[in-house]
Short mmCIF file of C-alpha atoms in Angstrom, two decimals:
data_model
loop_
_atom_site.label_atom_id
_atom_site.label_comp_id
_atom_site.label_asym_id
_atom_site.label_seq_id
_atom_site.Cartn_x
_atom_site.Cartn_y
_atom_site.Cartn_z
CA MET A 1 79.47 71.16 130.98
CA ALA A 2 79.25 68.88 127.96
CA GLU A 3 75.45 69.11 127.93
CA ALA A 4 75.57 72.90 128.16
CA LEU A 5 77.75 73.04 125.06
CA GLY A 6 75.59 70.53 123.22
CA THR A 7 78.29 67.91 122.99
CA THR A 8 77.46 64.24 122.71
CA THR A 9 79.70 61.86 124.61
CA THR A 10 80.27 58.54 122.94
CA THR A 11 80.72 55.59 125.36
CA THR A 12 80.19 52.61 123.05
CA ALA A 13 83.49 52.85 121.18
CA LYS A 14 86.91 53.48 122.69
CA TYR A 15 89.07 53.36 119.57
CA ILE A 16 88.41 54.29 116.00
CA SER A 17 90.60 54.21 112.93
CA LEU A 18 91.75 57.21 110.90
CA GLU A 19 89.48 56.05 108.05
CA GLU A 20 86.50 56.08 110.43
CA LEU A 21 87.50 59.54 111.65
CA LYS A 22 87.43 60.80 108.06
CA GLU A 23 83.76 59.95 107.79
CA HIS A 24 82.90 62.69 110.31
CA ASN A 25 83.82 65.59 108.03
CA LYS A 26 80.63 67.48 107.22
CA ARG A 27 78.50 70.16 108.82
CA GLY A 28 76.53 68.69 111.77
CA ASP A 29 79.07 65.84 112.08
CA ILE A 30 82.55 67.22 112.68
CA TRP A 31 85.09 65.18 114.59
CA ILE A 32 88.77 65.97 114.96
CA SER A 33 91.73 64.35 116.68
CA ILE A 34 94.21 66.13 118.94
CA HIS A 35 97.04 64.08 120.38
CA GLY A 36 95.08 60.97 119.53
CA LYS A 37 91.92 61.93 121.41
CA ILE A 38 88.72 62.35 119.40
CA TYR A 39 86.59 65.47 119.86
CA ASP A 40 83.12 66.15 118.50
CA VAL A 41 83.05 69.90 117.66
CA SER A 42 79.83 69.82 115.60
CA ASN A 43 77.99 72.16 117.91
CA TRP A 44 81.01 74.40 118.37
CA LEU A 45 81.07 75.34 114.67
CA ASN A 46 79.08 78.58 115.05
CA LYS A 47 80.83 79.53 118.29
CA HIS A 48 84.45 78.97 117.23
CA PRO A 49 86.35 82.32 117.66
CA GLY A 50 88.30 81.57 114.51
CA GLY A 51 85.17 81.06 112.44
CA GLU A 52 83.68 77.88 111.03
CA LEU A 53 85.94 77.49 108.02
CA PRO A 54 89.01 76.20 109.90
CA LEU A 55 86.90 73.43 111.48
CA LEU A 56 85.13 72.56 108.21
CA SER A 57 88.45 72.51 106.27
CA LEU A 58 90.16 70.19 108.74
CA ALA A 59 87.18 68.05 109.80
CA GLY A 60 87.82 64.31 110.04
CA GLN A 61 91.58 64.69 110.50
CA ASP A 62 94.23 64.72 113.20
CA VAL A 63 94.69 68.46 113.70
CA THR A 64 97.26 68.51 116.51
CA ASP A 65 99.83 70.63 114.70
CA ALA A 66 97.30 73.20 113.61
CA TYR A 67 95.70 73.30 117.06
CA VAL A 68 98.90 73.90 118.95
CA ALA A 69 99.92 76.56 116.40
CA PHE A 70 96.78 78.67 116.85
CA HIS A 71 95.74 78.06 120.48
CA PRO A 72 97.37 79.21 123.67
CA LYS A 73 97.53 77.00 126.76
CA ALA A 74 94.43 78.57 128.17
CA ALA A 75 92.34 76.98 125.42
CA TRP A 76 93.22 73.39 126.33
CA LYS A 77 90.99 73.39 129.41
CA HIS A 78 87.94 73.72 127.16
CA LEU A 79 88.71 70.59 125.15
CA ASP A 80 87.35 68.10 127.67
CA ALA A 81 83.80 69.33 127.03
CA PHE A 82 84.08 67.94 123.48
CA PHE A 83 85.85 64.65 124.21
CA THR A 84 83.89 61.71 122.78
CA GLY A 85 85.56 59.08 124.88
CA CYS A 86 87.23 57.72 121.74
CA TYR A 87 90.87 57.48 120.80
CA LEU A 88 92.59 57.22 117.45
CA LYS A 89 93.94 53.65 117.38
CA ASP A 90 96.40 54.27 114.52
CA TYR A 91 97.63 57.63 115.85
CA ALA A 92 101.18 58.35 114.80
CA VAL A 93 103.46 61.33 114.88
CA SER A 94 105.93 62.00 112.03
CA GLU A 95 109.46 63.09 112.71
CA VAL A 96 108.69 66.51 111.27
CA SER A 97 105.65 67.01 113.55
CA ARG A 98 107.55 65.77 116.56
CA ASP A 99 110.37 68.27 115.99
CA TYR A 100 107.85 71.04 115.22
CA ARG A 101 106.00 70.48 118.51
CA LYS A 102 109.27 70.23 120.41
CA LEU A 103 110.36 73.62 118.98
CA LEU A 104 106.99 75.19 119.80
CA SER A 105 107.25 73.97 123.38
CA GLU A 106 110.75 75.39 123.66
CA LEU A 107 109.63 78.79 122.40
CA SER A 108 106.74 78.68 124.88
CA ARG A 109 109.08 77.78 127.72
CA MET A 110 111.27 80.73 126.77
CA GLY A 111 108.23 83.02 127.05
CA LEU A 112 108.45 84.30 123.50
CA PHE A 113 104.69 84.09 122.95
CA GLU A 114 104.11 86.45 125.85
CA GLU A 115 107.12 88.69 125.25
CA LYS A 116 105.70 91.45 123.00
CA GLY A 117 108.13 94.32 123.68
CA HIS A 118 107.16 97.99 123.33
CA GLY A 119 106.64 97.94 119.57
CA VAL A 120 102.85 98.27 119.80
CA LEU A 121 103.02 101.42 121.86
CA PHE A 122 105.57 102.99 119.52
CA SER A 123 103.48 102.00 116.50
CA LEU A 124 100.31 103.56 117.93
CA LEU A 125 102.17 106.76 118.81
CA PHE A 126 103.70 106.87 115.32
CA ILE A 127 100.32 106.42 113.71
CA LEU A 128 98.90 109.21 115.86
CA VAL A 129 101.68 111.58 114.80
CA LEU A 130 101.17 110.70 111.15
CA PHE A 131 97.45 111.35 111.44
CA CYS A 132 97.98 114.78 113.07
CA VAL A 133 100.56 115.75 110.44
CA CYS A 134 98.16 114.77 107.60
CA VAL A 135 95.27 116.72 109.12
CA TYR A 136 97.50 119.73 109.82
CA GLY A 137 98.87 119.73 106.31
CA VAL A 138 95.43 119.62 104.68
CA LEU A 139 93.88 122.28 106.97
CA CYS A 140 96.79 124.68 107.45
CA SER A 141 98.76 124.59 104.20
CA GLY A 142 97.80 126.10 100.84
CA SER A 143 100.45 124.16 98.89
CA ALA A 144 99.19 121.52 96.45
CA TRP A 145 102.45 119.65 96.88
CA VAL A 146 101.94 119.51 100.67
CA HIS A 147 98.44 118.17 100.13
CA LEU A 148 99.73 115.54 97.77
CA GLY A 149 102.40 114.54 100.31
CA CYS A 150 99.76 114.32 103.04
CA GLY A 151 97.86 111.88 100.85
CA GLY A 152 100.98 109.72 100.66
CA LEU A 153 101.42 109.93 104.43
CA MET A 154 97.82 108.82 104.83
CA GLY A 155 98.58 105.70 102.73
CA PHE A 156 101.64 105.08 104.91
CA LEU A 157 99.50 105.44 107.98
CA TRP A 158 97.13 102.80 106.63
CA ILE A 159 100.09 100.44 106.13
CA GLN A 160 101.18 100.82 109.71
CA SER A 161 97.64 100.44 111.03
CA GLY A 162 97.37 97.31 108.91
CA TRP A 163 100.34 95.79 110.67
CA ILE A 164 98.73 96.57 114.05
CA GLY A 165 95.42 95.03 112.92
CA HIS A 166 97.26 91.93 111.67
CA ASP A 167 99.11 91.49 114.96
CA SER A 168 96.02 92.06 117.14
CA GLY A 169 94.11 89.48 115.11
CA HIS A 170 96.72 86.80 115.75
CA TYR A 171 97.54 87.39 119.37
CA GLN A 172 96.68 89.74 122.20
CA ILE A 173 98.86 92.80 121.76
CA MET A 174 97.31 94.67 124.70
CA MET A 175 96.95 93.84 128.41
CA ASN A 176 93.46 92.38 128.15
CA ARG A 177 90.86 91.30 125.56
CA GLY A 178 88.82 94.47 125.86
CA SER A 179 91.68 96.81 125.04
CA ASN A 180 92.88 94.40 122.34
CA ARG A 181 89.44 94.54 120.72
CA PHE A 182 89.47 98.37 120.98
CA VAL A 183 92.79 98.56 119.15
CA GLN A 184 91.46 96.20 116.48
CA ILE A 185 88.43 98.37 115.77
CA LEU A 186 90.53 101.58 115.98
CA SER A 187 93.30 100.42 113.64
CA GLY A 188 91.12 98.48 111.20
CA ASN A 189 87.59 99.88 111.05
CA CYS A 190 88.00 103.46 112.26
CA LEU A 191 91.42 104.36 110.76
CA ALA A 192 91.53 102.16 107.64
CA GLY A 193 87.89 101.48 106.77
CA ILE A 194 88.42 97.72 106.80
CA SER A 195 86.37 95.36 109.00
CA ILE A 196 88.56 93.44 111.42
CA GLY A 197 85.84 90.78 111.43
CA TRP A 198 86.20 90.36 107.66
CA TRP A 199 89.99 90.26 107.96
CA LYS A 200 89.94 87.54 110.64
CA TRP A 201 87.44 85.49 108.64
CA ASN A 202 89.54 85.74 105.50
CA HIS A 203 92.98 85.43 107.17
CA ASN A 204 92.18 82.43 109.30
CA ALA A 205 91.04 80.59 106.19
CA HIS A 206 94.28 81.62 104.46
CA HIS A 207 96.50 80.31 107.25
CA ILE A 208 94.71 77.00 107.47
CA ALA A 209 94.61 76.32 103.75
CA CYS A 210 97.77 78.13 102.71
CA ASN A 211 98.00 78.22 98.84
CA SER A 212 95.07 75.89 98.16
CA LEU A 213 93.54 77.29 95.00
CA ASP A 214 89.97 76.43 96.01
CA PHE A 215 90.26 76.90 99.82
CA ASP A 216 92.66 79.85 100.22
CA PRO A 217 90.95 83.29 99.53
CA ASP A 218 94.25 84.98 99.13
CA LEU A 219 94.72 83.22 95.76
CA GLN A 220 91.17 83.79 94.50
CA HIS A 221 91.36 87.04 92.51
CA LEU A 222 89.45 86.20 89.32
CA PRO A 223 88.76 87.86 86.93
CA PHE A 224 91.88 90.01 87.51
CA PHE A 225 94.63 87.58 88.50
CA VAL A 226 95.42 83.85 88.49
CA VAL A 227 98.68 82.27 89.69
CA SER A 228 98.07 78.88 88.09
CA SER A 229 96.51 77.60 84.89
CA ARG A 230 94.48 75.22 87.08
CA LEU A 231 92.15 78.12 87.65
CA PHE A 232 91.29 78.10 83.97
CA GLY A 233 88.94 75.21 84.79
CA SER A 234 86.55 77.58 86.65
CA ILE A 235 86.90 75.77 89.98
CA THR A 236 84.61 76.42 92.88
CA SER A 237 85.79 78.58 95.77
CA CYS A 238 85.13 76.80 99.07
CA PHE A 239 85.63 80.15 100.84
CA TYR A 240 83.20 82.27 98.88
CA ASP A 241 81.00 79.25 98.11
CA ARG A 242 80.68 80.11 94.41
CA LYS A 243 82.24 79.17 91.11
CA MET A 244 85.19 81.24 89.95
CA ASN A 245 84.38 81.61 86.31
CA PHE A 246 87.19 81.78 83.81
CA ASP A 247 85.38 83.00 80.68
CA SER A 248 86.55 85.14 77.78
CA PHE A 249 86.31 88.38 79.82
CA ALA A 250 88.54 86.92 82.54
CA ARG A 251 90.86 85.49 79.89
CA PHE A 252 91.35 88.98 78.50
CA LEU A 253 92.24 90.45 81.86
CA VAL A 254 94.44 87.55 82.90
CA SER A 255 96.33 87.69 79.56
CA TYR A 256 97.83 91.01 80.57
CA GLN A 257 97.95 90.52 84.37
CA HIS A 258 101.72 90.85 84.51
CA TRP A 259 101.30 94.40 83.19
CA THR A 260 98.28 95.34 85.24
CA PHE A 261 99.41 93.89 88.57
CA TYR A 262 100.95 97.05 90.02
CA PRO A 263 98.25 99.47 88.72
CA VAL A 264 95.52 97.22 90.17
CA MET A 265 97.36 97.03 93.49
CA CYS A 266 97.18 100.82 93.68
CA PHE A 267 93.43 100.55 94.01
CA ALA A 268 93.12 97.11 95.61
CA ARG A 269 91.87 98.83 98.76
CA ILE A 270 88.50 99.41 97.10
CA ASN A 271 87.97 95.66 97.07
CA LEU A 272 88.67 95.48 100.83
CA PHE A 273 86.16 98.26 101.49
CA ALA A 274 83.53 96.33 99.49
CA GLN A 275 84.29 93.00 101.09
CA SER A 276 84.03 94.54 104.53
CA PHE A 277 80.52 95.87 103.90
CA MET A 278 79.44 92.74 102.08
CA LEU A 279 80.25 90.62 105.14
CA LEU A 280 78.79 93.01 107.73
CA LEU A 281 75.56 93.47 105.77
CA SER A 282 75.18 89.81 105.04
CA LYS A 283 73.20 87.19 107.00
CA ARG A 284 76.43 85.49 108.09
CA LYS A 285 77.08 85.49 111.80
CA VAL A 286 79.56 88.23 112.66
CA PRO A 287 80.70 88.91 116.26
CA ASN A 288 80.18 92.47 117.38
CA ARG A 289 78.51 93.45 114.09
CA GLY A 290 77.16 96.73 115.51
CA VAL A 291 80.58 97.87 116.75
CA GLU A 292 82.15 96.86 113.42
CA LEU A 293 79.61 98.95 111.46
CA LEU A 294 80.06 101.85 113.81
CA GLY A 295 83.80 101.73 113.26
CA LEU A 296 83.36 101.77 109.47
CA LEU A 297 80.92 104.73 109.83
CA VAL A 298 83.64 106.63 111.72
CA PHE A 299 86.04 106.12 108.81
CA TRP A 300 83.48 107.13 106.21
CA ILE A 301 82.87 110.34 108.15
CA TRP A 302 86.37 111.55 108.83
CA TYR A 303 88.12 110.56 105.61
CA PRO A 304 85.62 112.11 103.13
CA LEU A 305 85.40 115.15 105.44
CA LEU A 306 89.20 115.54 105.37
CA VAL A 307 89.23 115.21 101.58
CA SER A 308 86.43 117.79 101.28
CA CYS A 309 88.65 120.33 103.08
CA LEU A 310 90.99 120.45 100.09
CA PRO A 311 90.46 123.56 97.89
CA ASN A 312 89.41 121.92 94.58
CA TRP A 313 88.44 118.61 92.97
CA GLY A 314 91.81 118.17 91.31
CA GLU A 315 93.61 118.17 94.63
CA ARG A 316 90.97 115.96 96.21
CA ILE A 317 91.35 113.30 93.52
CA LEU A 318 95.16 113.44 93.74
CA PHE A 319 94.96 113.10 97.53
CA VAL A 320 92.80 109.95 97.26
CA VAL A 321 94.94 108.46 94.51
CA SER A 322 98.09 109.21 96.45
CA SER A 323 96.82 107.57 99.65
CA PHE A 324 95.49 104.52 97.81
CA SER A 325 98.67 104.12 95.75
CA VAL A 326 101.05 104.27 98.72
CA THR A 327 99.03 101.73 100.69
CA GLY A 328 99.12 99.61 97.52
CA ILE A 329 102.68 98.72 98.62
CA GLN A 330 101.18 96.63 101.42
CA HIS A 331 98.87 94.82 98.99
CA VAL A 332 101.92 93.96 96.88
CA GLN A 333 103.66 92.65 100.00
CA PHE A 334 100.78 90.30 100.73
CA CYS A 335 101.04 88.88 97.22
CA LEU A 336 104.85 88.49 97.22
CA ASN A 337 104.69 85.98 100.10
CA HIS A 338 102.57 83.41 98.27
CA PHE A 339 101.94 84.11 94.54
CA SER A 340 105.13 82.43 93.35
CA SER A 341 105.08 79.57 95.88
CA ASN A 342 103.75 76.02 95.50
CA VAL A 343 99.99 75.76 94.99
CA TYR A 344 97.54 72.83 95.12
CA VAL A 345 93.88 72.00 94.72
CA GLY A 346 91.80 70.53 97.46
CA PRO A 347 91.40 70.82 101.24
CA PRO A 348 94.44 71.28 103.53
CA THR A 349 96.05 68.15 104.93
CA ALA A 350 96.49 68.55 108.67
CA SER A 351 98.97 65.68 108.92
CA ALA A 352 101.32 67.65 106.66
CA TRP A 353 100.95 70.96 108.47
CA PHE A 354 104.59 71.88 108.64
CA GLU A 355 105.24 70.79 105.02
CA LYS A 356 102.30 72.74 103.57
CA GLN A 357 103.26 75.93 105.38
CA THR A 358 106.88 75.88 104.31
CA LYS A 359 106.12 74.99 100.64
CA GLY A 360 103.44 77.66 100.30
CA THR A 361 105.34 80.65 101.74
CA LEU A 362 108.15 82.98 100.68
CA GLY A 363 110.17 85.07 103.09
CA ILE A 364 111.89 88.40 102.32
CA LYS A 365 115.50 89.11 103.24
CA CYS A 366 116.00 92.44 104.92
CA SER A 367 118.13 94.10 107.56
CA ALA A 368 116.73 94.53 111.09
CA TRP A 369 116.34 98.28 110.60
CA MET A 370 113.79 97.60 107.81
CA ASP A 371 111.50 95.38 109.90
CA TRP A 372 109.08 98.28 110.31
CA PHE A 373 108.51 98.29 106.59
CA HIS A 374 107.55 94.64 106.25
CA GLY A 375 105.55 94.40 109.49
CA GLY A 376 106.74 90.87 110.24
CA LEU A 377 105.67 89.44 106.84
CA GLN A 378 109.35 89.18 105.81
CA PHE A 379 109.51 86.16 108.13
CA GLN A 380 106.63 84.52 106.39
CA VAL A 381 107.67 80.89 107.02
CA GLU A 382 108.11 81.60 110.74
CA HIS A 383 104.84 83.50 110.90
CA HIS A 384 102.85 80.69 109.30
CA LEU A 385 104.41 78.07 111.55
CA PHE A 386 103.93 80.15 114.70
CA PRO A 387 101.11 82.62 113.98
CA ARG A 388 100.74 83.56 117.64
CA LEU A 389 104.35 84.64 117.95
CA PRO A 390 104.78 88.48 118.32
CA ARG A 391 106.59 89.86 115.30
CA CYS A 392 109.37 91.28 117.49
CA ASN A 393 110.49 87.69 118.13
CA LEU A 394 110.30 86.36 114.54
CA ARG A 395 113.87 87.30 113.76
CA LYS A 396 115.05 85.48 116.90
CA ILE A 397 113.58 82.19 115.87
CA ALA A 398 114.45 82.37 112.11
CA PRO A 399 117.74 80.39 112.50
CA LEU A 400 115.89 77.64 114.41
CA VAL A 401 113.22 77.33 111.76
CA ARG A 402 115.81 77.33 108.99
CA ASP A 403 117.74 74.54 110.68
CA LEU A 404 114.57 72.52 111.16
CA CYS A 405 113.72 72.85 107.51
CA LYS A 406 117.20 71.78 106.52
CA LYS A 407 117.05 68.77 108.85
CA HIS A 408 113.93 67.44 107.14
CA ASP A 409 114.90 68.51 103.61
CA LEU A 410 112.03 71.02 103.36
CA PRO A 411 112.25 74.36 101.55
CA TYR A 412 113.06 77.52 103.43
CA ASN A 413 112.37 80.05 100.69
CA CYS A 414 113.68 83.50 101.39
CA VAL A 415 114.79 86.06 98.79
CA SER A 416 115.28 89.83 98.51
CA PHE A 417 112.35 92.18 98.11
CA TRP A 418 113.43 92.80 94.51
CA LYS A 419 113.74 89.09 93.72
CA ALA A 420 110.32 88.42 95.29
CA ASN A 421 108.76 90.99 92.91
CA VAL A 422 110.54 89.35 89.99
CA LEU A 423 109.29 85.88 90.94
CA THR A 424 105.74 87.16 91.36
CA ILE A 425 105.70 88.89 87.92
CA GLN A 426 107.21 85.73 86.37
CA THR A 427 104.42 83.62 87.88
CA LEU A 428 101.79 86.04 86.59
CA ARG A 429 103.45 86.21 83.18
CA ASN A 430 103.61 82.41 82.86
CA ALA A 431 99.87 82.13 83.57
CA ALA A 432 99.16 85.05 81.25
CA LEU A 433 100.90 83.40 78.35
CA LYS A 434 98.91 80.24 78.86
CA ALA A 435 95.73 82.30 78.97
CA GLN A 436 96.64 83.83 75.62
CA ASP A 437 96.64 80.39 74.02
CA LEU A 438 93.33 80.57 72.20
CA SER A 439 93.45 76.84 71.44
CA ASN A 440 92.03 76.32 74.94
CA PRO A 441 88.28 77.04 74.82
CA VAL A 442 86.52 78.91 77.61
CA PRO A 443 82.87 79.20 78.55
CA LYS A 444 80.56 81.73 76.98
CA ASN A 445 81.46 85.36 77.76
CA LEU A 446 79.30 86.13 80.77
CA VAL A 447 80.72 89.56 81.60
CA TRP A 448 78.27 90.29 84.43
CA GLU A 449 79.04 87.03 86.17
CA ALA A 450 82.78 87.52 85.80
CA VAL A 451 82.71 91.03 87.22
CA ASN A 452 80.65 89.87 90.16
CA THR A 453 82.95 86.98 91.08
CA HIS A 454 84.19 87.54 94.61
CA GLY A 455 87.85 87.58 95.54
#
């Protein structure tokens, strides 16, 4: 089995130190430790279902907490194929990690990772109803106001399909992998025009390196936004593998980012469309590339066709603007959870998994009847600590997570939706004021390079 997977078994050494483990942290030589056992996953890099970035980011470290967070029990049986025969001689477990793993085991014993409820079925039926109402309103009504309202409903539909896509990317929401994959393509590619493959590539990197300025793509929005003046140094994105240039063009945009934030969010979907095609048309290995492209083709047939059925260009433009603006609410929600939280520069530290996740996230207080609106992101701390947990169970475990944070004197940040918006704008404003300080020189104004910076 080991030879079939291209894994080399080491028999000369039985124990290595953490410092020796750290030396195996580059492409072609990637070792990790799980529960003190050393695994060589170098040849698994291009086959890893979560993409290569999580392995590259955590290479040369003990990744036990991250591993148990993202992998179900079924994945453990595959580890033996990568075992080197070595053990970590200075393996130790902190009190925080010990309690985290204990809580995870308890949640698993309670069956909460398998208990998904009927929310998925209701959501899919709701999305179907919304779609039919939008199509009926466009085709059967002559009222411009009805057409405008249908545009807004379309944006709301995209929000709900986004929650389905998010859930299906983290855990199996359907009975089997085939139907789960079908729902992913349907909700993401076909209905929303966003590649589920791109989303998983991006989102896995975000979870592993939560709020790292150079490793987390969810904080890399130059030239439009920065959340920290550290980005003024034009640091290199380890996700996009290119330098994020902060020149005079970026400085101009960032200087007013607290005013442009909401207008830009109204059209942020355009960036997701572009990123989806850029990945699928690139040379990067993408699973099921053909199906992904076919799903996007479906979207780019039905949506323009529906828009073309409107009586004039004025109503067509308003329909598109309305649908994009409403779904902009979801883009704002993604930003609220992290923009105002603690940030850092450098790769994620696997040994401080629990600490990094709690410090880099912000939850949203809301009543249970508003859970549909936030799609589970209101329990951001819980979601980052237990990404495989179905969102219907996040509210159940919130008190347990809050108590664990209190026990270890770690932040459990949770505020109202309004307060989260205020904190986000304050963060953007603080960075904007620093950008307006002309005493800090910036590189030559390379407008083309700034506009073509990914993220």
